[in-house]
Short mmCIF file of C-alpha atoms in Angstrom, two decimals:
data_model
loop_
_atom_site.label_atom_id
_atom_site.label_comp_id
_atom_site.label_asym_id
_atom_site.label_seq_id
_atom_site.Cartn_x
_atom_site.Cartn_y
_atom_site.Cartn_z
CA UNK O 1 1.37 -3.65 -62.70
CA UNK O 2 3.25 -1.43 -61.18
CA UNK O 3 6.54 -2.26 -59.64
CA UNK O 4 8.60 -0.80 -56.24
CA UNK O 5 9.09 2.35 -58.33
CA UNK O 6 5.49 2.51 -59.33
CA UNK O 7 6.47 2.68 -63.58
CA UNK O 8 4.09 0.87 -64.96
CA UNK O 9 4.78 -1.66 -67.81
CA UNK O 10 3.66 -3.71 -70.92
CA UNK O 11 3.19 -7.13 -71.08
CA UNK O 12 6.66 -8.47 -73.08
CA UNK O 13 5.06 -11.48 -74.14
CA UNK O 14 2.46 -9.54 -76.46
CA UNK O 15 3.50 -9.20 -79.89
CA UNK O 16 1.55 -5.37 -80.18
CA UNK O 17 4.03 -4.27 -77.47
CA UNK O 18 6.60 -5.74 -78.90
CA UNK O 19 6.56 -4.78 -82.64
CA UNK O 20 5.56 -0.84 -81.47
CA UNK O 21 8.92 -1.41 -79.22
CA UNK O 22 11.37 -2.65 -82.21
CA UNK O 23 9.55 0.39 -84.45
CA UNK O 24 10.48 3.15 -81.45
CA UNK O 25 14.23 1.59 -82.27
CA UNK O 26 14.44 1.07 -85.77
CA UNK O 27 13.49 4.70 -86.38
CA UNK O 28 15.52 6.65 -84.21
CA UNK O 29 18.35 4.04 -85.70
CA UNK O 30 17.23 4.99 -89.01
CA UNK O 31 16.47 8.86 -88.75
CA UNK O 32 18.88 10.16 -86.13
CA UNK O 33 23.00 9.95 -86.11
CA UNK O 34 22.91 7.72 -83.21
CA UNK O 35 25.84 5.28 -81.72
CA UNK O 36 23.62 2.25 -81.23
CA UNK O 37 20.47 1.76 -78.91
CA UNK O 38 20.63 0.52 -74.82
CA UNK O 39 17.42 -1.47 -73.66
CA UNK O 40 16.98 -0.90 -69.99
CA UNK O 41 13.89 -2.02 -67.44
CA UNK O 42 13.88 -4.63 -70.27
CA UNK O 43 11.49 -6.99 -68.34
CA UNK O 44 8.65 -7.88 -66.09
CA UNK O 45 7.72 -5.88 -63.17
CA UNK O 46 8.05 -8.55 -60.80
CA UNK O 47 7.60 -12.29 -60.23
CA UNK O 48 3.64 -11.37 -60.04
CA UNK O 49 3.37 -10.70 -63.92
CA UNK O 50 1.61 -11.04 -65.83
CA UNK O 51 -1.08 -13.90 -65.70
CA UNK O 52 -3.27 -12.51 -68.08
CA UNK O 53 -5.30 -14.47 -70.82
CA UNK O 54 -3.12 -13.68 -73.27
CA UNK O 55 0.04 -14.62 -71.61
CA UNK O 56 -1.79 -17.78 -70.38
CA UNK O 57 -2.60 -18.91 -73.98
CA UNK O 58 1.17 -17.87 -75.48
CA UNK O 59 2.14 -20.27 -72.56
CA UNK O 60 0.43 -22.96 -73.45
CA UNK O 61 1.15 -23.22 -76.99
CA UNK O 62 4.52 -23.45 -75.37
CA UNK O 63 4.15 -25.85 -73.59
CA UNK O 64 1.80 -27.71 -75.48
CA UNK O 65 -0.80 -28.78 -73.39
CA UNK O 66 -3.82 -26.71 -71.76
CA UNK O 67 -3.49 -25.90 -67.80
CA UNK O 68 -5.75 -27.29 -65.54
CA UNK O 69 -5.24 -24.96 -62.93
CA UNK O 70 -3.84 -20.91 -63.84
CA UNK O 71 -2.68 -19.30 -61.96
CA UNK O 72 -2.45 -22.02 -59.38
CA UNK O 73 -0.44 -24.68 -61.46
CA UNK O 74 2.62 -21.77 -61.69
CA UNK O 75 1.92 -20.68 -58.03
CA UNK O 76 -0.17 -19.53 -55.15
CA UNK O 77 0.33 -17.02 -52.12
CA UNK O 78 0.65 -17.87 -49.17
CA UNK O 79 -2.05 -17.30 -46.65
CA UNK O 80 0.00 -16.32 -43.96
CA UNK O 81 1.87 -12.78 -44.84
CA UNK O 82 5.81 -13.34 -45.03
CA UNK O 83 5.92 -16.45 -46.51
CA UNK O 84 7.39 -17.37 -49.76
CA UNK O 85 4.69 -18.34 -52.72
CA UNK O 86 3.29 -22.53 -52.53
CA UNK O 87 4.95 -23.11 -56.51
CA UNK O 88 2.82 -24.97 -58.92
CA UNK O 89 3.95 -28.14 -60.78
CA UNK O 90 4.50 -25.43 -64.20
CA UNK O 91 6.89 -22.99 -62.28
CA UNK O 92 10.22 -23.70 -63.51
CA UNK O 93 8.32 -24.04 -66.91
CA UNK O 94 6.92 -20.69 -66.50
CA UNK O 95 10.09 -19.12 -65.20
CA UNK O 96 11.82 -20.62 -68.60
CA UNK O 97 9.45 -19.48 -70.89
CA UNK O 98 9.46 -15.01 -69.27
CA UNK O 99 13.47 -15.65 -69.75
CA UNK O 100 12.24 -16.81 -73.18
CA UNK O 101 10.29 -13.53 -74.34
CA UNK O 102 13.08 -11.20 -73.54
CA UNK O 103 15.44 -13.29 -74.75
CA UNK O 104 13.34 -13.96 -78.11
CA UNK O 105 12.87 -9.44 -78.44
CA UNK O 106 16.88 -8.58 -78.10
CA UNK O 107 17.08 -10.94 -81.04
CA UNK O 108 15.01 -9.10 -83.36
CA UNK O 109 16.41 -5.65 -81.93
CA UNK O 110 19.94 -6.77 -82.84
CA UNK O 111 17.89 -8.03 -85.82
CA UNK O 112 16.68 -4.72 -86.52
CA UNK O 113 19.44 -2.35 -85.22
CA UNK O 114 22.33 -4.32 -86.86
CA UNK O 115 20.01 -4.03 -90.38
CA UNK O 116 20.03 -0.30 -90.12
CA UNK O 117 22.90 0.32 -89.15
CA UNK O 118 25.55 -2.40 -88.25
CA UNK O 119 28.11 -0.53 -86.81
CA UNK O 120 25.41 0.35 -83.90
CA UNK O 121 26.11 -0.75 -81.11
CA UNK O 122 23.13 -2.31 -78.49
CA UNK O 123 23.61 -2.02 -74.72
CA UNK O 124 21.70 -3.39 -71.82
CA UNK O 125 21.31 -2.09 -68.86
CA UNK O 126 20.06 -4.79 -65.57
CA UNK O 127 20.33 -5.52 -61.97
CA UNK O 128 23.62 -6.81 -61.12
CA UNK O 129 21.71 -9.81 -58.18
CA UNK O 130 21.39 -13.25 -60.66
CA UNK O 131 20.59 -15.75 -58.41
CA UNK O 132 16.76 -13.48 -58.25
CA UNK O 133 17.14 -11.95 -61.28
CA UNK O 134 14.38 -14.94 -62.38
CA UNK O 135 11.76 -12.90 -60.64
CA UNK O 136 11.25 -10.10 -63.34
CA UNK O 137 11.91 -12.90 -66.05
CA UNK O 138 15.17 -12.46 -67.36
CA UNK O 139 18.83 -14.08 -67.96
CA UNK O 140 21.07 -11.79 -68.92
CA UNK O 141 23.53 -14.06 -68.38
CA UNK O 142 26.17 -15.93 -71.40
CA UNK O 143 23.71 -18.93 -72.70
CA UNK O 144 26.68 -21.26 -71.72
CA UNK O 145 26.11 -20.25 -68.40
CA UNK O 146 24.39 -23.17 -66.48
CA UNK O 147 21.54 -20.90 -63.53
CA UNK O 148 21.97 -21.77 -59.83
CA UNK O 149 18.26 -22.39 -59.51
CA UNK O 150 16.05 -25.71 -58.31
CA UNK O 151 13.75 -24.80 -60.80
CA UNK O 152 15.92 -24.66 -64.03
CA UNK O 153 15.55 -27.38 -67.03
CA UNK O 154 19.05 -28.24 -68.86
CA UNK O 155 17.08 -25.62 -71.60
CA UNK O 156 16.65 -22.65 -69.02
CA UNK O 157 20.44 -21.66 -69.58
CA UNK O 158 19.58 -20.60 -73.70
CA UNK O 159 17.38 -17.90 -72.46
CA UNK O 160 20.70 -16.22 -71.45
CA UNK O 161 21.07 -12.44 -73.79
CA UNK O 162 24.85 -12.05 -72.96
CA UNK O 163 26.34 -12.91 -76.38
CA UNK O 164 23.35 -11.38 -78.10
CA UNK O 165 24.76 -7.73 -76.79
CA UNK O 166 27.80 -5.32 -77.48
CA UNK O 167 28.27 -4.13 -74.12
CA UNK O 168 25.93 -4.53 -70.69
CA UNK O 169 25.94 -2.44 -67.25
CA UNK O 170 25.13 -4.14 -64.10
CA UNK O 171 23.57 -2.31 -61.73
CA UNK O 172 26.23 -2.83 -58.45
CA UNK O 173 24.05 -0.50 -56.21
CA UNK O 174 26.23 -0.96 -52.77
CA UNK O 175 27.22 1.57 -49.20
CA UNK O 176 29.66 -1.48 -48.86
CA UNK O 177 32.61 -1.58 -51.52
CA UNK O 178 34.42 -4.42 -50.06
CA UNK O 179 33.19 -8.31 -49.33
CA UNK O 180 34.73 -7.86 -45.93
CA UNK O 181 33.21 -4.48 -44.82
CA UNK O 182 29.57 -6.12 -46.16
CA UNK O 183 30.26 -9.22 -43.47
CA UNK O 184 31.34 -6.84 -41.49
CA UNK O 185 28.13 -4.94 -41.48
CA UNK O 186 26.73 -7.73 -40.70
CA UNK O 187 24.88 -8.14 -44.44
CA UNK O 188 25.62 -10.45 -46.75
CA UNK O 189 29.09 -10.88 -48.87
CA UNK O 190 26.81 -10.41 -52.13
CA UNK O 191 25.82 -6.94 -51.62
CA UNK O 192 29.34 -5.10 -52.12
CA UNK O 193 30.28 -3.87 -54.56
CA UNK O 194 32.93 -6.30 -55.31
CA UNK O 195 30.91 -9.22 -55.22
CA UNK O 196 28.22 -7.64 -57.39
CA UNK O 197 31.02 -6.83 -59.72
CA UNK O 198 32.46 -10.21 -59.37
CA UNK O 199 29.45 -12.05 -60.02
CA UNK O 200 28.87 -10.07 -63.33
CA UNK O 201 31.22 -10.93 -64.82
CA UNK O 202 31.51 -14.10 -63.85
CA UNK O 203 27.85 -15.31 -65.38
CA UNK O 204 28.28 -13.50 -68.94
CA UNK O 205 31.65 -15.90 -69.23
CA UNK O 206 33.09 -13.07 -71.44
CA UNK O 207 30.54 -13.14 -74.21
CA UNK O 208 30.50 -9.17 -73.90
CA UNK O 209 32.22 -5.88 -71.62
CA UNK O 210 30.89 -5.62 -68.28
CA UNK O 211 30.88 -2.18 -66.69
CA UNK O 212 29.55 -2.42 -62.86
CA UNK O 213 27.59 0.42 -62.05
CA UNK O 214 27.14 2.44 -59.16
CA UNK O 215 23.91 3.92 -57.63
CA UNK O 216 25.81 7.87 -56.60
CA UNK O 217 22.95 9.03 -53.63
CA UNK O 218 24.07 6.51 -52.20
CA UNK O 219 27.78 8.11 -51.43
CA UNK O 220 26.56 11.08 -50.73
CA UNK O 221 28.46 13.56 -48.49
CA UNK O 222 31.10 10.67 -48.83
CA UNK O 223 33.48 11.17 -52.49
CA UNK O 224 36.14 8.95 -50.80
CA UNK O 225 33.73 6.62 -50.71
CA UNK O 226 32.40 7.32 -53.99
CA UNK O 227 36.25 6.82 -55.70
CA UNK O 228 36.70 3.43 -53.86
CA UNK O 229 33.49 2.72 -55.86
CA UNK O 230 34.88 3.45 -59.44
CA UNK O 231 38.38 2.20 -58.56
CA UNK O 232 36.41 -1.17 -57.48
CA UNK O 233 34.56 -1.18 -61.08
CA UNK O 234 37.28 -0.66 -63.47
CA UNK O 235 39.69 -3.54 -61.08
CA UNK O 236 37.06 -6.29 -60.97
CA UNK O 237 34.63 -5.33 -64.08
CA UNK O 238 35.52 -4.01 -68.02
CA UNK O 239 34.54 -0.73 -67.23
CA UNK O 240 32.09 1.57 -64.89
CA UNK O 241 28.86 3.51 -65.17
CA UNK O 242 27.47 6.49 -63.20
CA UNK O 243 23.91 6.49 -62.26
CA UNK O 244 23.65 9.32 -62.83
CA UNK O 245 25.22 12.76 -63.93
CA UNK O 246 22.42 14.00 -61.75
CA UNK O 247 24.48 13.27 -59.04
CA UNK O 248 27.80 14.23 -60.24
CA UNK O 249 25.94 18.16 -60.71
CA UNK O 250 24.83 18.46 -57.35
CA UNK O 251 27.39 17.07 -55.27
CA UNK O 252 30.26 18.83 -57.69
CA UNK O 253 32.28 16.11 -58.14
CA UNK O 254 34.04 16.65 -61.24
CA UNK O 255 37.11 16.95 -59.91
CA UNK O 256 36.61 13.21 -57.64
CA UNK O 257 36.29 12.39 -61.64
CA UNK O 258 39.44 14.20 -63.11
CA UNK O 259 41.44 12.52 -59.95
CA UNK O 260 40.49 9.30 -61.15
CA UNK O 261 40.11 9.52 -64.75
CA UNK O 262 43.56 11.83 -64.67
CA UNK O 263 43.98 11.10 -68.59
CA UNK O 264 41.05 10.10 -71.43
CA UNK O 265 40.80 6.78 -71.82
CA UNK O 266 38.85 4.71 -74.03
CA UNK O 267 35.66 2.99 -73.24
CA UNK O 268 36.33 -1.35 -74.60
CA UNK O 269 33.42 -1.61 -76.22
CA UNK O 270 34.21 1.54 -78.45
CA UNK O 271 37.28 -0.31 -79.56
CA UNK O 272 36.25 -1.90 -83.26
CA UNK O 273 36.81 -5.68 -82.90
CA UNK O 274 38.21 -5.98 -79.25
CA UNK O 275 34.78 -7.99 -78.71
CA UNK O 276 35.40 -10.50 -81.75
CA UNK O 277 38.65 -10.98 -80.49
CA UNK O 278 37.93 -11.83 -77.45
CA UNK O 279 35.32 -14.24 -78.81
CA UNK O 280 38.17 -15.73 -80.59
CA UNK O 281 40.36 -16.52 -77.84
CA UNK O 282 37.85 -17.87 -75.85
CA UNK O 283 36.69 -20.32 -78.12
CA UNK O 284 40.47 -21.49 -78.51
CA UNK O 285 41.15 -21.67 -74.89
CA UNK O 286 37.52 -24.04 -74.58
CA UNK O 287 39.04 -25.92 -77.55
CA UNK O 288 42.58 -26.82 -76.10
CA UNK O 289 41.06 -27.72 -73.06
CA UNK O 290 38.67 -30.43 -74.69
CA UNK O 291 40.12 -33.65 -74.64
#
């Protein structure tokens, strides 16, 4: 299936697809002097994928029963354009099963990478709009975070994979920097860099480092907005990721970066043992708060 960028996706639930992807990752880590692996577009293209016979069979095996009507038991498309899909009785289970495919793949990637090269790091790139991200079959939150979905079962949160990656970039792709600017522009607060960064940190719950990611094309001819966006990301997350290098070159913003980063700085994930220490502190705080 194709998404809005007309990219072709493979079925994440297909064992052959998973085996091929894992083989590529293993080959890179074993044979090349890399610091780690970054997983991007590790998702379904949208809510309409994948309804193949293979996915149906695997879902039924996970569910423990046969579906009477497929895909209607999952959802139907309203015949009136513009309306929401009509959810079927197994919609929630289908969303959880899809998210589990991605979760389990991340677990296999981590096992493969760390076995081949224990010091290699695993990063991931996702969209910051967590409230709607179930649409692409991904739960990048902490496995302890209770999702805001009305269809989520008590076990849905277990599909969260933030604890299995060493760092995470969340795409905070908004022209409005602050929540106030978004309100002034007449758009929801969540469509701002500030709100997106805050939400990213909130749902990850200190399981890994979060770096707010900026789409530089949105600040073309506005270097001041670009600087403010970087400052916001640094203020509200543990760092910043710039997407991508071609825009820095085209806009000749190297001096802007020198202003924002006057002295060299280390990314938190490059500090050995820092994430483990954060996890220890988090555990102590949680234990201290228990009755």
